[in-house]
Amino acid sequence: MKRRGLLAATAAAAAILPSRGWSAGEDIVAGQIGPFTGMPAPDAREVNQGIRAAFAQINAGGGVNGRRLALFELDDGYKDEGFVRQFAEAMKRRPVALLSPVGTRSIQRMLDEKLLDAADTLVLNAIPGAESLRSPGHPKLFHIRAGDRQQVERIIRHAVTLGMTQMAVLVQDVPIGKSQLAAAVKAAESLNVKLTTFTVAANAASLAEPAARAAATPSHSALVLGSPKFGADAIVALRKAGHAKSVYALSYVPPAMVMQAAEGASRGVALAQVFPNPNGSKMALQHRFQDAMKRAGVTGPYTVFHLEGYVNARVLAEGLRRTREAGAAGLARALRAMGDCDLGGYHVDFSRDNVGSSFVDIAVINGAGRLVY
């Protein structure tokens, strides 16, 4: 969504919502609605640990303008109707923001039913980065992570630099898979890469047959698109089908899930990453994050979802430091006005639109199931 449109829509929304100010000593409350159950990937739980570690670190340093940050979480069971139900419950607690909701269908339903329009809250860092959630988007929906389009483009560019111009694609027939495929087709056309696509039904009992066809295709590499579990299962199926070449996937695929499905299948798999290495040591952000996690009693190795939660909390705190208004409109204005926010080597900037970061790197899973980048 263009900045002018975002500002106009924000002003319109603010006009129908009463402004509220902070009460002395009042905690600043944020919420997390997510699939703490019902989803095979541990995204929500790990994001939650990162948020809580950051909140504890911030509170230990005096909070935000002298006020403590508090977090509550609600389980939507990875169902869009569960998200809608928990959204209504969350609004009773008056959160200034909802952090890192997970699920294309849930977030799309929130937009379709205009839940944010009537609520004095905003959403910071929706997962995943589907283009359907960003264009046209919503003035109170802020995305920290780079989107799926940027991840797919980076993957295809990386393949081209290695001389791989033919790619087999296994795509799950679900909205997120279709959206990612559209981005892949566009990027491939601009870079003269030939894609051979194999679509897999959402409820497919087995990936063996499409994986075998993909493995038999004359190609230099493979790309899997869809949900996290589908991505992991597709990688395993390709390896079992004899595909020993490079396999690419987006950031949502947990390396541990691939390792658990078939030992050794993850070796050499390349994943796009939208945050720095959570176990690295080159950035100040990594040191602060790891210190916060240790103090919170969470031992490593850490995942990118741990770091994503931590970054989410830090961005929220930076926005809150810049406003005295205890509402979504004031926080939204502060997020846009803060410009380039350097969190210790990782930059977030909402001054142009509601997407804060364009960071995408390519990580390779090693024999121990850890990301190297």
XYZ file of C-alpha atoms in Angstrom:
373
model
C 0.000 0.000 0.000
C 1.379 3.435 -0.958
C 2.423 5.759 1.859
C -0.117 8.460 0.932
C -2.902 5.912 0.991
C -1.717 4.489 4.279
C -1.617 7.888 5.928
C -5.068 8.794 4.661
C -6.538 5.504 5.825
C -4.864 5.836 9.211
C -6.317 9.309 9.673
C -9.776 8.047 8.751
C -9.534 5.168 11.197
C -8.308 7.466 13.950
C -11.295 9.718 13.448
C -13.730 7.007 14.521
C -11.683 5.692 17.426
C -11.406 7.534 20.741
C -7.862 8.477 21.722
C -6.649 7.321 25.096
C -3.626 8.383 27.106
C -1.357 6.442 29.430
C -2.295 6.195 33.087
C 0.537 6.730 35.545
C 2.344 3.469 36.254
C 0.132 1.522 33.856
C 1.696 -1.483 32.090
C 1.856 -1.323 28.320
C 0.027 -4.443 27.188
C 0.646 -6.382 23.978
C -0.925 -9.649 22.881
C -0.009 -12.642 20.776
C -2.701 -14.699 19.052
C -1.198 -17.757 17.441
C -1.223 -21.505 16.833
C 0.221 -22.710 20.115
C -1.583 -25.964 19.283
C -2.778 -27.408 15.987
C 0.335 -26.566 13.981
C 3.216 -29.029 13.563
C 5.827 -26.272 13.370
C 6.777 -24.556 16.660
C 6.609 -21.028 15.205
C 4.249 -19.434 17.731
C 5.904 -20.947 20.802
C 9.393 -19.914 19.716
C 8.270 -16.409 18.730
C 6.649 -16.146 22.161
C 9.888 -17.074 23.917
C 11.725 -14.385 21.956
C 9.122 -11.730 22.766
C 9.133 -12.593 26.451
C 12.933 -12.559 26.617
C 12.990 -9.096 25.027
C 10.257 -7.763 27.308
C 12.176 -8.997 30.358
C 15.359 -7.349 29.084
C 13.574 -4.063 28.384
C 11.779 -4.083 31.741
C 15.047 -4.771 33.566
C 16.417 -1.621 31.937
C 13.542 0.550 33.163
C 10.854 -0.356 30.669
C 9.560 2.068 28.054
C 9.470 5.623 29.356
C 9.232 4.156 32.857
C 6.409 1.735 32.069
C 6.689 -2.037 32.008
C 5.798 -4.135 29.000
C 3.342 -6.987 29.579
C 2.346 -9.790 27.223
C -0.590 -12.168 27.039
C -1.074 -15.001 24.584
C -4.174 -16.709 23.162
C -4.261 -19.977 21.218
C -6.189 -19.946 17.930
C -5.552 -23.639 17.216
C -4.268 -22.709 13.730
C -7.828 -22.069 12.557
C -9.159 -18.825 11.125
C -12.384 -19.082 13.134
C -10.258 -19.580 16.229
C -8.302 -16.435 15.387
C -11.469 -14.370 14.966
C -12.806 -15.648 18.297
C -9.556 -14.912 20.110
C -9.277 -11.486 18.485
C -12.512 -10.476 20.175
C -11.215 -11.875 23.475
C -7.917 -10.038 23.060
C -9.613 -6.666 22.567
C -11.112 -6.971 26.062
C -7.543 -6.662 27.380
C -6.895 -3.484 25.356
C -3.519 -4.368 23.806
C -1.682 -1.574 22.045
C -0.506 -4.174 19.507
C -0.870 -7.812 18.525
C 2.502 -9.367 17.772
C 3.372 -11.960 15.125
C 0.077 -13.707 14.334
C 0.653 -16.824 12.216
C -1.362 -18.079 9.251
C -2.371 -16.614 5.900
C -6.033 -17.572 6.271
C -6.326 -16.114 9.762
C -4.720 -12.810 8.834
C -6.644 -12.591 5.559
C -9.896 -13.150 7.421
C -8.947 -10.393 9.857
C -8.574 -8.077 6.869
C -11.690 -9.295 5.054
C -13.864 -8.863 8.150
C -12.268 -5.466 8.898
C -11.440 -6.425 12.482
C -8.662 -3.846 12.693
C -10.920 -1.030 11.495
C -12.999 -1.042 14.664
C -10.209 -1.955 17.101
C -7.776 0.382 18.847
C -4.817 -1.882 18.160
C -2.403 -2.651 15.352
C -0.645 -5.812 14.181
C 3.133 -5.833 14.124
C 4.910 -8.514 12.095
C 2.433 -10.901 10.494
C 3.665 -14.374 9.541
C 3.883 -15.339 6.682
C 4.939 -12.633 4.253
C 2.329 -13.412 1.590
C 1.813 -10.654 -0.955
C -1.963 -10.899 -0.468
C -1.468 -9.547 3.060
C 0.752 -6.673 1.896
C -0.927 -5.417 -1.240
C -3.067 -3.512 -0.620
C -2.525 -4.370 3.061
C -3.912 -2.269 5.891
C -2.668 0.944 7.571
C -2.565 -0.857 10.938
C -0.812 -3.990 9.671
C 2.971 -3.605 9.854
C 5.382 -6.188 8.445
C 8.902 -6.417 9.822
C 10.151 -9.423 7.835
C 10.861 -9.313 4.116
C 7.989 -10.794 2.127
C 7.643 -14.046 0.225
C 8.228 -12.271 -3.077
C 11.582 -10.987 -1.881
C 12.541 -14.434 -0.568
C 11.668 -16.165 -3.834
C 13.527 -13.550 -5.876
C 16.621 -13.969 -3.703
C 16.491 -17.761 -4.076
C 16.281 -17.626 -7.865
C 19.025 -15.018 -8.086
C 21.221 -17.202 -5.864
C 20.589 -20.188 -8.132
C 21.494 -18.141 -11.210
C 24.800 -17.009 -9.686
C 25.674 -20.706 -9.310
C 24.821 -21.379 -12.949
C 21.498 -23.110 -12.237
C 18.990 -21.959 -14.833
C 16.561 -24.900 -14.771
C 14.509 -25.535 -11.656
C 11.879 -28.129 -10.739
C 9.148 -26.701 -8.494
C 6.958 -28.666 -6.084
C 4.094 -26.401 -5.027
C 1.271 -27.116 -2.597
C -2.181 -26.200 -3.925
C -3.029 -23.766 -1.137
C -3.190 -19.941 -1.158
C 0.321 -19.462 0.227
C 1.757 -21.917 -2.307
C -0.020 -20.237 -5.213
C 1.164 -16.807 -4.074
C 4.771 -17.978 -3.791
C 4.573 -19.652 -7.209
C 3.352 -16.427 -8.821
C 6.399 -14.657 -7.395
C 8.674 -17.439 -8.633
C 7.257 -17.309 -12.170
C 7.760 -13.556 -12.349
C 11.328 -13.733 -11.019
C 12.198 -16.644 -13.294
C 10.965 -14.777 -16.364
C 13.126 -11.758 -15.552
C 16.224 -13.919 -14.987
C 15.724 -16.382 -17.868
C 15.241 -19.364 -15.577
C 13.112 -22.286 -16.754
C 10.647 -23.608 -14.175
C 8.993 -27.012 -14.416
C 6.097 -26.995 -11.965
C 4.426 -29.903 -10.197
C 1.294 -28.999 -8.217
C 0.405 -31.150 -5.221
C -3.119 -31.260 -3.771
C -3.482 -29.771 -0.309
C -4.751 -33.073 1.081
C -2.350 -35.344 -0.842
C -1.717 -38.576 1.062
C 1.762 -38.954 -0.408
C 4.351 -36.805 -2.154
C 6.220 -39.785 -3.594
C 4.760 -39.612 -7.110
C 5.138 -35.843 -7.762
C 8.575 -35.907 -6.114
C 9.662 -38.744 -8.396
C 8.490 -36.806 -11.459
C 10.294 -33.685 -10.247
C 13.480 -35.655 -9.566
C 13.355 -37.112 -13.081
C 13.031 -33.668 -14.683
C 16.162 -32.259 -16.337
C 16.934 -29.507 -13.839
C 19.807 -28.052 -11.864
C 17.886 -27.604 -8.607
C 14.470 -27.839 -6.979
C 12.254 -25.336 -5.167
C 9.471 -26.265 -2.735
C 6.616 -23.846 -2.042
C 3.768 -24.098 0.478
C 3.252 -24.557 4.204
C 6.169 -25.332 6.567
C 5.210 -28.995 6.932
C 4.714 -29.385 3.211
C 8.128 -27.859 2.618
C 9.803 -30.310 4.981
C 7.883 -33.289 3.596
C 8.647 -32.261 0.005
C 12.374 -32.010 0.720
C 12.361 -35.490 2.243
C 10.330 -36.872 -0.689
C 12.731 -35.375 -3.223
C 15.719 -36.904 -1.453
C 14.009 -40.306 -1.283
C 13.249 -40.011 -4.993
C 16.937 -39.629 -5.694
C 17.148 -35.859 -6.138
C 20.677 -35.173 -4.899
C 20.900 -31.648 -6.291
C 20.287 -28.390 -4.495
C 16.863 -27.908 -2.918
C 15.594 -24.457 -2.001
C 12.767 -23.459 0.335
C 11.498 -20.347 2.074
C 12.287 -19.363 5.640
C 9.262 -21.085 7.178
C 10.694 -24.613 6.879
C 12.294 -25.629 10.214
C 15.560 -27.547 9.655
C 14.783 -29.778 12.643
C 11.529 -30.889 11.026
C 13.426 -32.066 7.942
C 15.980 -33.873 10.101
C 13.273 -35.611 12.087
C 11.476 -36.760 8.952
C 14.534 -38.365 7.378
C 18.039 -38.224 8.774
C 20.473 -36.757 6.298
C 17.787 -35.395 3.974
C 18.498 -31.838 5.019
C 22.189 -31.799 4.144
C 22.779 -29.146 1.509
C 19.235 -27.765 1.589
C 19.219 -23.978 1.148
C 16.658 -21.843 2.982
C 15.945 -18.173 2.499
C 16.325 -16.325 5.798
C 14.714 -12.985 6.660
C 16.626 -12.439 9.904
C 20.323 -12.761 10.761
C 21.723 -16.000 12.137
C 20.310 -16.296 15.692
C 23.409 -18.228 16.773
C 25.889 -15.896 15.075
C 28.188 -13.394 16.711
C 28.912 -10.708 14.109
C 26.134 -8.283 15.071
C 25.388 -6.457 18.297
C 21.794 -7.631 17.831
C 22.901 -11.262 18.063
C 24.768 -10.672 21.333
C 21.845 -8.798 22.920
C 19.385 -11.434 21.761
C 21.437 -14.358 23.051
C 21.992 -12.623 26.393
C 18.241 -12.010 26.762
C 17.421 -15.624 25.940
C 19.952 -16.969 28.423
C 18.661 -14.682 31.153
C 15.149 -15.916 30.350
C 16.317 -19.488 30.863
C 16.088 -20.508 27.199
C 19.171 -22.395 26.091
C 20.488 -22.588 22.540
C 20.826 -23.345 19.771
C 18.222 -20.737 18.903
C 15.915 -20.601 15.884
C 15.072 -17.719 13.599
C 11.606 -17.648 15.162
C 13.188 -16.968 18.572
C 15.030 -14.027 17.019
C 11.939 -12.902 15.117
C 9.988 -12.623 18.358
C 12.846 -10.716 19.970
C 13.119 -8.273 17.052
C 9.337 -7.823 17.023
C 9.386 -6.818 20.688
C 12.316 -4.462 20.164
C 10.611 -2.687 17.267
C 7.455 -2.303 19.350
C 9.480 -0.777 22.176
C 11.214 1.684 19.839
C 7.867 2.833 18.484
C 6.400 3.196 21.960
C 9.357 5.279 23.136
C 8.438 7.828 20.500
C 4.789 8.364 21.417
C 2.849 9.488 24.462
C -0.444 8.263 23.023
C -1.654 4.909 24.327
C -3.394 3.852 21.160
C -2.848 2.357 17.723
C -2.964 5.659 15.838
C -0.173 7.198 17.910
C 1.951 4.047 17.722
C 1.454 3.818 13.940
C 2.570 7.427 13.496
C 5.607 6.799 15.690
C 6.625 3.681 13.761
C 6.529 5.589 10.474
C 8.272 8.639 11.895
C 11.195 6.801 13.522
C 12.856 6.248 10.129
C 15.798 3.854 9.955
C 15.804 1.942 13.233
C 19.129 0.152 13.763
C 18.650 -2.732 16.186
C 22.332 -3.596 16.189
C 23.054 -4.408 12.571
C 19.500 -5.262 11.510
C 17.562 -2.289 10.156
C 13.823 -1.613 10.147
C 12.314 1.397 8.367
C 8.582 2.074 7.943
C 8.982 5.600 6.553
C 8.080 4.560 2.985
C 5.465 1.873 3.572
C 4.362 -0.768 6.073
C 7.191 -3.213 5.251
C 10.144 -2.549 7.515
C 12.921 -4.814 6.265
C 14.205 -6.148 2.942
C 16.857 -8.394 4.544
C 17.089 -11.813 2.848
C 20.037 -14.186 3.087
C 20.531 -17.779 1.958
C 21.424 -20.341 4.619
C 22.484 -23.944 4.094
C 21.577 -26.755 6.496
C 24.662 -28.664 7.602
C 24.951 -32.300 8.654
C 23.985 -31.420 12.228
C 20.731 -29.849 11.076
C 21.871 -26.286 11.782
C 21.728 -23.304 9.484
C 25.044 -21.955 8.251
C 25.132 -18.390 6.942
